[in-house]
Amino acid sequence: MDTKRLIVATLLSAMVLVGFEYFMPKQTHQEVAQQAAQTNRQTPPSDARRPAAPVAGVSSQPVSVASPQAETRLEIDAPAVRGSIDLLGARLDDMVLRDYHETVAAGSPLVRILEAAHDPQPNYVEIGWMNLAGGQVRVPDATTVWTADAPKLTADHPVTLSWDNGEGVTFQIVVGIDAHYMFAIEQRIVNHSAQPVSLYPFARVNRAYTPEETGGYLVHEGPISVVDGRLDESSYKSLRTGATPPGNTSWTKAGQGGWAGITDKYWLTAVVPQQGVPVTGSYGYQANGGAGVYQVGFIAQTPTVVGAGATASTASHVFAGAKEVNLLEQYQSSLHIPDFWKAVDFGWFAFLTRPIFYVLDYLNTLLGNFGLALMAFTLLVKALFFPLATRQFRSMARMRKLQPKVQEIRERYKGDQMAMNQHMMALYKTEGVNPAAGCLPMIVQIPVFWSLYKDLYITIEMRHAPFFGWIHDLSAPDLTNLFNLFGLIPWDPNVLSPYLQLGVWPILFGVTMFLQQKLNPAPMDPAQQRVFQVMPVLFTFFMARQPAGLVIYYCWNNLLTMAQQMVIQRRIQGATRPAAPVPAPAQKPAKRK
């Protein structure tokens, strides 16, 4: 019966490993991107109840794609980014991050966060105005050529874009950028006509391709927003299947301020409306017969009314950059952006994953190496859970002493399961042993280890973080390989199978796991012994495809566990060692009479 249960448990463990490999993120490359669809001028849908703009600025008509030969661009030169704004349509559609490269290789290109509509992976931001239903004001669109009052946008010098509609109304967009990734936007309407003007300001992020999602079920990638204090995370598929004409929207939410955009594992492009102002956020999708365009944005719930001879303006922000945790929290505090830190997917256990990240980040700042910070954190966790580990090992020691009696009961009542369980429970009660006591400390530590794993995977701070030796990126697998003698043979075993990837650190992990098993008494059942012998090999191949930082953490954790176990065992043996017998007092010789 025990052998059958063991076989079932082994099969379940194998299924867990395979499922983990399937659902968890994998180190893959982006396939050839889909071409952007050509789009046209936006027109708002009508509302039977009131003259209103379309929901959240999601276009019900395609947006035209400008020809590359016709482009006139405004250069962006800031400390953290460089790029340009397309003055044809006033699109923010060209930007790279100065501090981040695609790979750790020398000469690797900078990470591109925004890309024009005619490029392979279009990702851009549009800012504009929409008419009331039935309104006739000529508003700027994708074919509008704007005029800039300066040749370059820098962190010290904002630029004003202007366009006159020929009907007495001038539209202006004042663009500024800080030292990082936040653009400050002011939309102005200068009305020189004799009639009042009423328009809805909007801002939206457009992505005209479907990216390959590398985060699996561990990291959200796609549309994201916080409106009225509530986080919404949708998938690209839900936008495609849920978008319905005429508005082409799949989700809408009204509230006071907030933020919305499209997130990747490490990067975010988001629009932030003026806080405290009623807005409507939405997600949408335009099929356009090609790759389609995903749209996430905001539109004001009430129009901006500009009287004759008057000027009116609205303020907003655009974020396009790396999801650095501390920077997002700074923006949240200084610009009053609600829950902006949630752009980093800390998950349901954010109450635990965030504090753990702060500790890791502090240790990284203190030690100057994320790998050393990880090892120092593991040491702190071991010290924190030392009392629980002591209790666990003591319970295991007491259970080992009872193994002969337990085996005797199993042999005696192997044909009567109920009698066997009753006698075992009676034995545990007589000896004062709780079989579950050894598992409780392990269960308590599982949320900590899970939160640590999530932090290692989702935060950009570990991306391209070097360790020592050949590890130049803790977020990537160990690229050395036993099957080509660690580079001595000019051959890539992964050509045959991705499972033929076995680096130095995964091998060290398997060795530490094997040594850790040797510290514990071997199971009495031969079948269990065989399973325990195979487990280090299976986990070695499994960990070979995981980030090197995670493998280093587990190696170090195994070493600390072994040291901790030896210390606790010595204490237990010292406490249970029988005292030496007290020698009898020497008798005095009898006196002679």
Coordinates of C-alpha atoms in Angstrom, one line a residue:
M1 CA 0.0 0.0 0.0
D2 CA 2.8 2.4 0.9
T3 CA 4.6 1.7 -2.4
K4 CA 1.5 2.4 -4.3
R5 CA 1.1 5.7 -2.5
L6 CA 4.7 6.6 -3.2
I7 CA 4.3 5.9 -6.9
V8 CA 1.2 8.2 -7.0
A9 CA 3.1 10.9 -5.1
T10 CA 6.0 10.7 -7.5
L11 CA 3.7 10.9 -10.5
L12 CA 2.0 14.0 -8.9
S13 CA 5.3 15.6 -8.3
A14 CA 6.3 15.0 -11.9
M15 CA 3.0 16.6 -13.0
V16 CA 3.7 19.6 -10.8
L17 CA 7.2 20.0 -12.4
V18 CA 5.8 19.7 -15.9
G19 CA 2.9 22.1 -15.1
F20 CA 5.4 24.6 -13.6
E21 CA 7.5 24.4 -16.7
Y22 CA 4.4 25.0 -18.9
F23 CA 2.8 27.8 -17.0
M24 CA 5.8 29.7 -15.7
P25 CA 7.7 32.1 -17.9
K26 CA 10.3 30.9 -20.3
Q27 CA 13.3 32.6 -21.8
T28 CA 12.2 33.1 -25.4
H29 CA 12.7 35.6 -28.1
Q30 CA 10.2 37.9 -29.8
E31 CA 9.0 36.5 -33.1
V32 CA 8.7 38.6 -36.2
A33 CA 6.3 41.4 -35.3
Q34 CA 3.0 41.9 -37.1
Q35 CA 2.7 44.9 -39.4
A36 CA 0.7 47.9 -38.3
A37 CA -2.6 48.6 -39.9
Q38 CA -3.3 51.8 -41.7
T39 CA -5.8 54.0 -39.9
N40 CA -7.8 57.1 -40.4
R41 CA -9.2 60.2 -38.6
Q42 CA -11.2 59.5 -35.4
T43 CA -14.9 60.4 -35.2
P44 CA -16.9 60.2 -32.0
P45 CA -20.0 58.1 -31.7
S46 CA -23.3 59.7 -30.8
D47 CA -25.1 59.4 -27.5
A48 CA -28.9 59.6 -27.5
R49 CA -29.0 61.1 -23.9
R50 CA -26.6 64.0 -24.4
P51 CA -24.1 65.3 -26.9
A52 CA -20.9 63.5 -25.7
A53 CA -17.5 62.3 -26.8
P54 CA -16.8 58.7 -27.4
V55 CA -16.0 56.6 -24.4
A56 CA -12.4 57.2 -23.1
G57 CA -11.1 58.3 -26.4
V58 CA -11.2 54.9 -28.0
S59 CA -11.5 55.5 -31.7
S60 CA -14.4 54.0 -33.6
Q61 CA -12.6 54.7 -36.9
P62 CA -9.1 53.8 -38.0
V63 CA -6.2 56.2 -37.5
S64 CA -4.1 57.1 -40.6
V65 CA -0.5 56.1 -40.6
A66 CA 1.8 58.8 -41.8
S67 CA 4.3 58.2 -44.5
P68 CA 7.9 58.0 -43.2
Q69 CA 9.0 60.4 -46.0
A70 CA 6.6 63.1 -44.8
E71 CA 7.6 63.1 -41.2
T72 CA 8.9 66.2 -39.4
R73 CA 10.2 65.5 -36.0
L74 CA 10.9 67.2 -32.7
E75 CA 14.0 65.8 -31.0
I76 CA 13.8 64.6 -27.4
D77 CA 17.1 64.7 -25.5
A78 CA 16.6 64.0 -21.8
P79 CA 18.9 62.3 -19.1
A80 CA 17.1 59.0 -19.2
V81 CA 15.6 58.9 -22.7
R82 CA 16.1 60.1 -26.2
G83 CA 13.9 60.1 -29.3
S84 CA 11.5 62.3 -31.1
I85 CA 7.9 63.5 -31.4
D86 CA 6.2 63.2 -34.8
L87 CA 4.9 66.7 -35.6
L88 CA 2.6 65.1 -38.1
G89 CA -0.2 64.2 -35.7
A90 CA 1.7 65.2 -32.6
R91 CA 2.4 61.6 -31.7
L92 CA 4.9 60.5 -29.1
D93 CA 6.1 57.5 -31.0
D94 CA 9.9 57.3 -30.9
M95 CA 11.9 56.8 -27.7
V96 CA 14.7 54.6 -26.3
L97 CA 15.9 54.2 -22.8
R98 CA 19.5 55.4 -22.2
D99 CA 20.1 53.1 -19.2
Y100 CA 18.8 49.8 -20.5
H101 CA 20.1 47.5 -23.3
E102 CA 18.4 44.6 -25.0
T103 CA 21.1 42.1 -23.8
V104 CA 24.3 42.2 -21.7
A105 CA 26.4 41.8 -24.8
A106 CA 28.7 44.6 -25.8
G107 CA 27.2 46.9 -28.3
S108 CA 23.6 45.7 -27.6
P109 CA 21.0 48.2 -28.8
L110 CA 19.1 50.3 -26.3
V111 CA 15.6 49.2 -25.3
R112 CA 13.0 50.9 -27.5
I113 CA 9.9 51.8 -25.5
L114 CA 8.0 53.7 -28.2
E115 CA 7.8 53.0 -32.0
A116 CA 6.1 54.7 -34.9
A117 CA 3.0 53.3 -36.6
H118 CA 4.8 52.3 -39.8
D119 CA 7.5 50.4 -37.8
P120 CA 7.4 46.7 -37.0
Q121 CA 6.2 47.0 -33.4
P122 CA 4.1 50.2 -33.2
N123 CA 3.6 51.6 -29.7
Y124 CA 2.7 55.2 -29.4
V125 CA 0.8 57.9 -27.5
E126 CA -1.9 60.2 -28.9
I127 CA -3.2 63.4 -27.3
G128 CA -6.0 65.4 -28.7
W129 CA -9.6 66.7 -28.6
M130 CA -13.0 65.4 -29.8
N131 CA -16.1 67.2 -30.7
L132 CA -19.5 67.0 -29.1
A133 CA -21.9 64.8 -30.9
G134 CA -22.8 66.8 -33.9
G135 CA -20.1 69.4 -33.3
Q136 CA -18.5 71.1 -36.3
V137 CA -15.3 72.4 -34.8
R138 CA -12.3 71.5 -36.9
V139 CA -10.0 69.6 -34.5
P140 CA -6.4 68.3 -35.1
D141 CA -6.1 64.7 -36.3
A142 CA -3.4 62.3 -37.5
T143 CA -2.8 64.4 -40.7
T144 CA -2.3 67.7 -38.8
V145 CA 1.1 69.3 -39.1
W146 CA 2.1 71.0 -35.9
T147 CA 4.6 73.8 -35.4
A148 CA 7.1 73.6 -32.5
D149 CA 8.5 76.8 -30.9
A150 CA 11.9 75.1 -30.2
P151 CA 14.0 72.5 -32.1
K152 CA 14.5 70.2 -29.1
L153 CA 12.7 69.0 -26.0
T154 CA 14.9 68.7 -23.0
A155 CA 14.4 68.4 -19.2
D156 CA 15.1 72.1 -18.8
H157 CA 13.1 73.4 -21.8
P158 CA 9.5 72.5 -22.5
V159 CA 8.2 72.8 -26.1
T160 CA 4.9 74.2 -27.3
L161 CA 3.3 72.7 -30.3
S162 CA 0.7 74.8 -32.1
W163 CA -1.8 74.5 -34.9
D164 CA -4.4 76.9 -36.2
N165 CA -7.6 75.3 -37.5
G166 CA -8.2 78.3 -39.9
E167 CA -11.5 79.1 -38.1
G168 CA -10.2 81.3 -35.4
V169 CA -9.2 78.5 -32.9
T170 CA -5.6 77.7 -32.1
F171 CA -4.7 74.4 -30.4
Q172 CA -1.5 74.1 -28.3
I173 CA 0.2 71.2 -26.6
V174 CA 2.9 72.1 -24.1
V175 CA 5.2 69.1 -23.6
G176 CA 7.8 68.8 -20.8
I177 CA 9.9 65.9 -19.5
D178 CA 11.7 65.3 -16.3
A179 CA 15.0 63.6 -15.6
H180 CA 13.4 60.2 -15.9
Y181 CA 10.3 58.9 -17.8
M182 CA 7.5 61.3 -17.1
F183 CA 6.1 63.7 -19.6
A184 CA 4.0 66.7 -18.4
I185 CA 1.3 67.6 -20.9
E186 CA -0.8 70.8 -21.1
Q187 CA -3.6 71.0 -23.7
R188 CA -4.7 74.5 -24.5
I189 CA -7.5 75.9 -26.6
V190 CA -7.1 79.6 -27.7
N191 CA -10.5 80.8 -29.1
H192 CA -10.1 83.9 -31.3
S193 CA -13.5 83.2 -32.9
A194 CA -16.8 84.9 -32.1
Q195 CA -18.4 81.6 -31.0
P196 CA -17.8 79.5 -27.8
V197 CA -16.0 76.1 -28.3
S198 CA -16.8 72.9 -26.5
L199 CA -14.4 69.9 -26.8
Y200 CA -13.4 66.8 -25.0
P201 CA -9.7 66.3 -24.3
F202 CA -8.4 62.8 -24.5
A203 CA -5.1 60.8 -24.3
R204 CA -4.5 57.2 -25.2
V205 CA -1.8 54.5 -25.7
N206 CA -1.9 52.6 -29.0
R207 CA -0.2 49.3 -29.6
A208 CA -0.6 48.0 -33.2
Y209 CA 0.8 44.5 -32.7
T210 CA 0.3 41.6 -30.3
P211 CA 3.5 41.0 -28.4
E212 CA 4.8 37.6 -27.2
E213 CA 3.9 37.4 -23.5
T214 CA 7.0 36.1 -21.7
G215 CA 5.7 36.4 -18.1
G216 CA 3.4 33.4 -18.1
Y217 CA 0.9 33.4 -15.3
L218 CA 3.5 35.0 -13.0
V219 CA 3.5 38.5 -14.5
H220 CA 0.7 40.5 -16.0
E221 CA 1.4 41.8 -19.5
G222 CA -1.2 43.9 -21.4
P223 CA -3.8 46.5 -20.6
I224 CA -3.7 47.8 -17.1
S225 CA -5.5 50.7 -15.2
V226 CA -6.4 52.1 -11.8
V227 CA -9.7 54.0 -11.9
D228 CA -11.5 55.1 -8.8
G229 CA -9.0 53.2 -6.7
R230 CA -9.6 49.8 -8.4
L231 CA -6.9 47.9 -10.3
D232 CA -8.0 46.3 -13.6
E233 CA -5.7 43.9 -15.6
S234 CA -7.0 42.6 -18.9
S235 CA -5.5 40.5 -21.6
Y236 CA -5.0 41.2 -25.2
K237 CA -7.4 38.4 -26.0
S238 CA -10.1 39.9 -23.9
L239 CA -9.7 43.2 -25.9
R240 CA -10.0 41.4 -29.2
T241 CA -13.0 39.3 -28.3
G242 CA -14.8 42.0 -26.2
A243 CA -14.5 45.0 -28.5
T244 CA -17.9 45.8 -30.0
P245 CA -18.9 48.5 -32.5
P246 CA -19.5 51.3 -32.9
G247 CA -17.1 52.4 -30.2
N248 CA -14.8 49.3 -30.4
T249 CA -14.6 49.2 -26.6
S250 CA -14.3 46.1 -24.5
W251 CA -14.1 47.8 -21.0
T252 CA -15.0 51.2 -19.6
K253 CA -14.9 52.7 -16.1
A254 CA -15.8 56.2 -14.9
G255 CA -14.1 57.8 -12.0
Q256 CA -12.0 60.7 -10.6
G257 CA -8.5 60.5 -12.2
G258 CA -6.4 57.4 -12.1
W259 CA -4.0 56.0 -14.8
A260 CA -4.2 53.5 -17.6
G261 CA -1.8 52.0 -20.1
I262 CA -0.2 48.9 -21.5
T263 CA 2.4 47.1 -19.5
D264 CA 5.2 44.6 -20.3
K265 CA 7.2 42.6 -17.9
Y266 CA 9.7 45.5 -17.2
W267 CA 8.3 48.4 -19.2
L268 CA 5.1 50.6 -19.0
T269 CA 3.5 53.1 -21.3
A270 CA 0.6 54.9 -19.5
V271 CA -1.5 58.1 -19.6
V272 CA -2.4 59.9 -16.4
P273 CA -5.3 62.3 -16.6
Q274 CA -5.6 65.3 -14.3
Q275 CA -6.4 63.9 -10.9
G276 CA -9.7 64.9 -9.2
V277 CA -11.4 65.5 -12.6
P278 CA -14.2 63.2 -13.8
V279 CA -12.9 61.0 -16.6
T280 CA -13.8 57.7 -18.3
G281 CA -11.2 55.1 -18.9
S282 CA -11.5 52.3 -21.4
Y283 CA -9.9 49.6 -23.4
G284 CA -10.6 49.0 -27.1
Y285 CA -9.4 47.2 -30.2
Q286 CA -9.7 48.0 -33.9
A287 CA -9.3 45.0 -36.1
N288 CA -8.6 47.0 -39.3
G289 CA -8.1 43.7 -41.2
G290 CA -4.5 43.4 -40.2
A291 CA -2.6 43.3 -36.9
G292 CA -5.2 45.5 -35.2
V293 CA -4.7 48.3 -32.8
Y294 CA -5.1 48.0 -29.0
Q295 CA -6.1 51.3 -27.4
V296 CA -6.1 52.2 -23.7
G297 CA -6.9 55.7 -22.6
F298 CA -9.0 58.4 -21.0
I299 CA -11.5 61.1 -22.1
A300 CA -13.0 63.8 -20.0
Q301 CA -16.6 63.2 -18.9
T302 CA -17.5 66.9 -19.3
P303 CA -16.3 69.1 -22.2
T304 CA -13.9 72.0 -21.9
V305 CA -15.9 75.1 -22.8
V306 CA -13.9 78.0 -24.2
G307 CA -15.8 81.3 -24.6
A308 CA -15.1 83.7 -27.4
G309 CA -11.8 85.4 -27.0
A310 CA -10.9 83.1 -24.1
T311 CA -8.3 80.4 -23.4
A312 CA -8.7 77.2 -21.5
S313 CA -6.3 74.3 -20.7
T314 CA -6.2 70.9 -19.1
A315 CA -3.2 69.1 -17.6
S316 CA -2.1 65.4 -17.8
H317 CA 1.0 63.2 -17.8
V318 CA 2.4 60.4 -19.9
F319 CA 4.8 57.8 -18.5
A320 CA 6.9 55.8 -20.9
G321 CA 9.8 53.9 -19.3
A322 CA 11.1 51.3 -16.9
K323 CA 9.0 50.1 -14.0
E324 CA 11.5 51.0 -11.3
V325 CA 9.7 50.5 -8.0
N326 CA 11.1 53.4 -6.1
L327 CA 10.6 55.8 -9.1
L328 CA 6.9 54.7 -9.5
E329 CA 6.4 55.4 -5.8
Q330 CA 8.0 58.8 -6.1
Y331 CA 5.6 59.7 -8.9
Q332 CA 2.7 58.4 -6.9
S333 CA 3.6 60.7 -4.0
S334 CA 4.6 63.8 -6.0
L335 CA 1.9 63.7 -8.7
H336 CA -0.8 62.1 -6.5
I337 CA -1.2 59.2 -8.9
P338 CA -3.3 56.5 -7.1
D339 CA -1.6 53.1 -6.6
F340 CA 1.0 53.8 -9.3
W341 CA 3.2 51.1 -7.7
K342 CA 0.7 48.5 -8.9
A343 CA 2.2 48.8 -12.3
V344 CA 4.7 46.2 -10.9
D345 CA 2.8 43.0 -10.5
F346 CA 3.5 42.2 -6.8
G347 CA 0.4 39.9 -6.9
W348 CA -2.0 39.0 -4.2
F349 CA 0.7 38.7 -1.6
A350 CA 1.9 42.3 -2.2
F351 CA 1.7 42.8 1.6
L352 CA 4.7 40.4 1.7
T353 CA 6.4 40.7 -1.7
R354 CA 6.8 44.5 -1.4
P355 CA 8.5 44.5 2.0
I356 CA 10.8 41.7 0.8
F357 CA 11.7 43.7 -2.2
Y358 CA 12.5 46.7 0.0
V359 CA 14.9 44.6 2.0
L360 CA 16.6 43.2 -1.1
D361 CA 16.9 46.7 -2.6
Y362 CA 18.4 48.1 0.5
L363 CA 20.9 45.2 0.7
N364 CA 21.8 45.7 -2.9
T365 CA 22.5 49.4 -2.3
L366 CA 24.5 48.4 0.8
L367 CA 26.6 45.6 -0.8
G368 CA 26.7 46.8 -4.4
N369 CA 25.7 43.4 -5.8
F370 CA 22.3 42.0 -6.2
G371 CA 23.6 38.4 -5.8
L372 CA 25.3 39.3 -2.5
A373 CA 22.1 41.0 -1.4
L374 CA 20.2 37.8 -2.2
M375 CA 22.6 35.7 -0.2
A376 CA 22.5 38.2 2.8
F377 CA 18.7 38.1 2.7
T378 CA 18.7 34.3 2.8
L379 CA 20.9 34.5 5.8
L380 CA 18.5 36.9 7.5
V381 CA 15.5 34.6 6.7
K382 CA 17.4 31.6 8.1
A383 CA 18.1 33.5 11.3
L384 CA 14.5 34.6 11.6
F385 CA 13.1 31.1 11.2
F386 CA 15.8 29.4 13.3
P387 CA 13.4 28.7 16.2
L388 CA 10.9 27.1 13.8
A389 CA 13.6 25.1 12.1
T390 CA 14.8 23.8 15.5
R391 CA 11.3 22.7 16.3
Q392 CA 11.1 21.0 12.9
F393 CA 14.3 19.1 13.3
R394 CA 13.4 18.0 16.9
S395 CA 10.1 16.7 15.7
M396 CA 11.9 14.8 12.8
A397 CA 14.3 13.4 15.3
R398 CA 11.6 12.1 17.6
M399 CA 9.7 10.6 14.6
R400 CA 12.9 8.8 13.5
K401 CA 13.2 7.2 17.0
L402 CA 9.6 5.9 16.6
Q403 CA 10.3 4.4 13.1
P404 CA 11.0 0.9 14.4
K405 CA 7.7 0.9 16.3
V406 CA 5.8 2.4 13.4
Q407 CA 7.2 -0.2 11.0
E408 CA 6.2 -3.0 13.5
I409 CA 2.6 -1.7 13.6
R410 CA 2.5 -1.6 9.8
E411 CA 3.8 -5.1 9.5
R412 CA 1.4 -6.4 12.1
Y413 CA -1.7 -4.7 10.8
K414 CA -0.9 -4.4 7.1
G415 CA -4.2 -6.1 6.2
D416 CA -6.3 -3.8 8.4
Q417 CA -5.9 -0.1 7.5
M418 CA -8.2 1.1 10.2
A419 CA -6.5 -0.8 13.0
M420 CA -3.1 0.3 11.7
N421 CA -4.2 4.0 11.9
Q422 CA -5.7 3.6 15.4
H423 CA -2.5 2.0 16.8
M424 CA -0.3 4.6 15.2
M425 CA -2.4 7.4 16.7
A426 CA -2.2 5.7 20.0
L427 CA 1.5 5.4 19.7
Y428 CA 1.9 9.1 18.8
K429 CA -0.3 10.1 21.8
T430 CA 1.6 7.9 24.2
E431 CA 5.0 9.3 23.1
G432 CA 3.7 12.8 22.9
V433 CA 4.6 13.2 19.1
N434 CA 2.6 15.2 16.6
P435 CA 3.4 14.0 13.0
A436 CA 2.3 17.3 11.5
A437 CA 4.6 19.3 13.8
G438 CA 7.6 18.9 11.5
C439 CA 5.6 20.2 8.5
L440 CA 4.2 23.3 10.2
P441 CA 7.4 25.3 10.1
M442 CA 7.9 24.5 6.4
I443 CA 4.3 25.6 5.6
V444 CA 4.9 28.9 7.4
Q445 CA 8.0 29.6 5.3
I446 CA 6.4 28.8 1.9
P447 CA 4.8 32.3 1.5
V448 CA 8.2 33.9 2.1
F449 CA 10.0 31.7 -0.4
W450 CA 7.2 32.3 -3.0
S451 CA 7.3 36.0 -2.5
L452 CA 11.0 36.0 -2.9
Y453 CA 10.8 34.1 -6.1
K454 CA 8.2 36.5 -7.5
D455 CA 10.3 39.5 -6.6
L456 CA 13.3 38.0 -8.3
Y457 CA 11.2 37.5 -11.5
I458 CA 9.1 40.6 -11.8
T459 CA 11.3 43.5 -10.6
I460 CA 13.6 45.2 -13.1
E461 CA 16.3 45.7 -10.5
M462 CA 17.6 42.2 -11.0
R463 CA 17.5 42.4 -14.8
H464 CA 21.0 42.3 -16.2
A465 CA 22.4 42.5 -12.7
P466 CA 25.8 40.8 -12.7
F467 CA 27.2 38.3 -10.1
F468 CA 30.7 36.9 -10.1
G469 CA 32.5 34.8 -12.7
W470 CA 30.5 34.0 -15.8
I471 CA 27.1 35.1 -14.5
H472 CA 26.5 38.5 -16.1
D473 CA 22.7 38.5 -15.8
L474 CA 21.0 37.1 -12.7
S475 CA 17.6 37.2 -14.5
A476 CA 18.8 34.8 -17.3
P477 CA 19.7 31.1 -17.0
D478 CA 23.3 29.9 -16.5
L479 CA 24.4 29.6 -20.1
T480 CA 27.3 27.3 -19.5
N481 CA 26.7 23.7 -20.5
L482 CA 28.0 20.3 -19.4
F483 CA 27.1 18.7 -22.7
N484 CA 29.6 20.8 -24.7
L485 CA 32.2 20.6 -21.8
F486 CA 31.4 24.2 -20.8
G487 CA 32.3 25.7 -24.2
L488 CA 35.4 23.5 -25.0
I489 CA 33.4 21.9 -27.8
P490 CA 32.0 24.3 -30.4
W491 CA 28.5 22.9 -30.4
D492 CA 25.1 24.0 -29.0
P493 CA 23.2 21.1 -27.4
N494 CA 20.0 23.1 -27.4
V495 CA 19.7 22.6 -31.1
L496 CA 18.7 19.0 -30.3
S497 CA 16.6 19.8 -27.2
P498 CA 16.2 22.7 -24.8
Y499 CA 16.5 20.1 -22.0
L500 CA 20.1 19.6 -22.9
Q501 CA 21.0 22.8 -21.0
L502 CA 22.9 22.1 -17.8
G503 CA 25.1 24.8 -16.4
V504 CA 27.5 24.9 -13.6
W505 CA 25.2 26.5 -11.0
P506 CA 22.3 24.0 -11.6
I507 CA 24.9 21.2 -11.2
L508 CA 26.0 22.8 -7.9
F509 CA 22.4 22.9 -6.9
G510 CA 22.0 19.2 -7.5
V511 CA 25.1 18.5 -5.5
T512 CA 23.9 20.5 -2.5
M513 CA 20.5 18.8 -2.7
F514 CA 22.2 15.4 -2.7
L515 CA 24.4 16.3 0.3
Q516 CA 21.4 17.6 2.1
Q517 CA 19.7 14.3 1.7
K518 CA 22.7 12.5 3.1
L519 CA 22.4 14.4 6.3
N520 CA 19.1 12.7 6.9
P521 CA 18.6 9.0 7.6
A522 CA 17.7 7.1 4.5
P523 CA 14.0 5.9 4.3
M524 CA 13.4 2.4 5.4
D525 CA 11.4 1.5 2.3
P526 CA 13.7 0.6 -0.7
A527 CA 11.2 2.3 -3.1
Q528 CA 11.4 5.5 -1.2
Q529 CA 15.2 5.3 -1.3
R530 CA 15.2 5.0 -5.1
V531 CA 12.9 8.0 -5.5
F532 CA 15.1 10.2 -3.2
Q533 CA 18.1 9.2 -5.2
V534 CA 16.5 10.4 -8.5
M535 CA 15.0 13.6 -7.1
P536 CA 18.3 15.6 -7.2
V537 CA 18.9 14.7 -10.8
L538 CA 15.3 15.7 -11.8
F539 CA 15.5 19.0 -10.0
T540 CA 19.0 19.7 -11.5
F541 CA 17.6 19.6 -15.0
F542 CA 14.5 21.6 -14.0
M543 CA 16.5 24.4 -12.4
A544 CA 18.8 24.6 -15.4
R545 CA 16.2 26.7 -17.2
Q546 CA 15.4 29.0 -14.3
P547 CA 17.1 32.4 -13.8
A548 CA 20.6 32.1 -12.4
G549 CA 19.7 34.3 -9.4
L550 CA 17.1 31.8 -8.4
V551 CA 19.5 28.9 -8.7
I552 CA 22.2 30.7 -6.7
Y553 CA 19.6 31.4 -4.0
Y554 CA 18.6 27.8 -3.7
C555 CA 22.3 26.6 -3.6
W556 CA 23.0 29.0 -0.9
N557 CA 19.8 28.1 0.9
N558 CA 20.7 24.4 0.8
L559 CA 24.2 25.1 2.3
L560 CA 22.7 27.2 5.1
T561 CA 20.1 24.6 5.7
M562 CA 22.8 21.9 6.1
A563 CA 24.8 24.1 8.4
Q564 CA 21.7 24.9 10.4
Q565 CA 20.7 21.2 10.6
M566 CA 24.1 20.2 11.9
V567 CA 24.1 22.8 14.6
I568 CA 20.5 21.9 15.7
Q569 CA 21.4 18.2 15.7
R570 CA 24.4 18.8 17.9
R571 CA 22.2 20.7 20.3
I572 CA 19.6 18.0 20.4
Q573 CA 22.2 15.3 20.9
G574 CA 23.8 17.3 23.7
A575 CA 20.4 17.9 25.4
T576 CA 19.4 14.2 25.2
R577 CA 22.8 12.7 26.1
P578 CA 22.5 10.8 29.4
A579 CA 24.4 12.3 32.3
A580 CA 27.5 10.5 33.5
P581 CA 26.9 8.5 36.7
V582 CA 28.0 10.2 39.9
P583 CA 30.8 8.2 41.5
A584 CA 30.2 6.8 44.9
P585 CA 32.0 8.5 47.8
A586 CA 35.1 6.7 48.9
Q587 CA 34.8 4.8 52.1
K588 CA 37.2 5.5 54.9
P589 CA 39.3 2.5 56.1
A590 CA 38.1 1.1 59.4
K591 CA 40.1 1.9 62.4
R592 CA 41.9 -0.9 64.2
K593 CA 40.9 -1.5 67.6

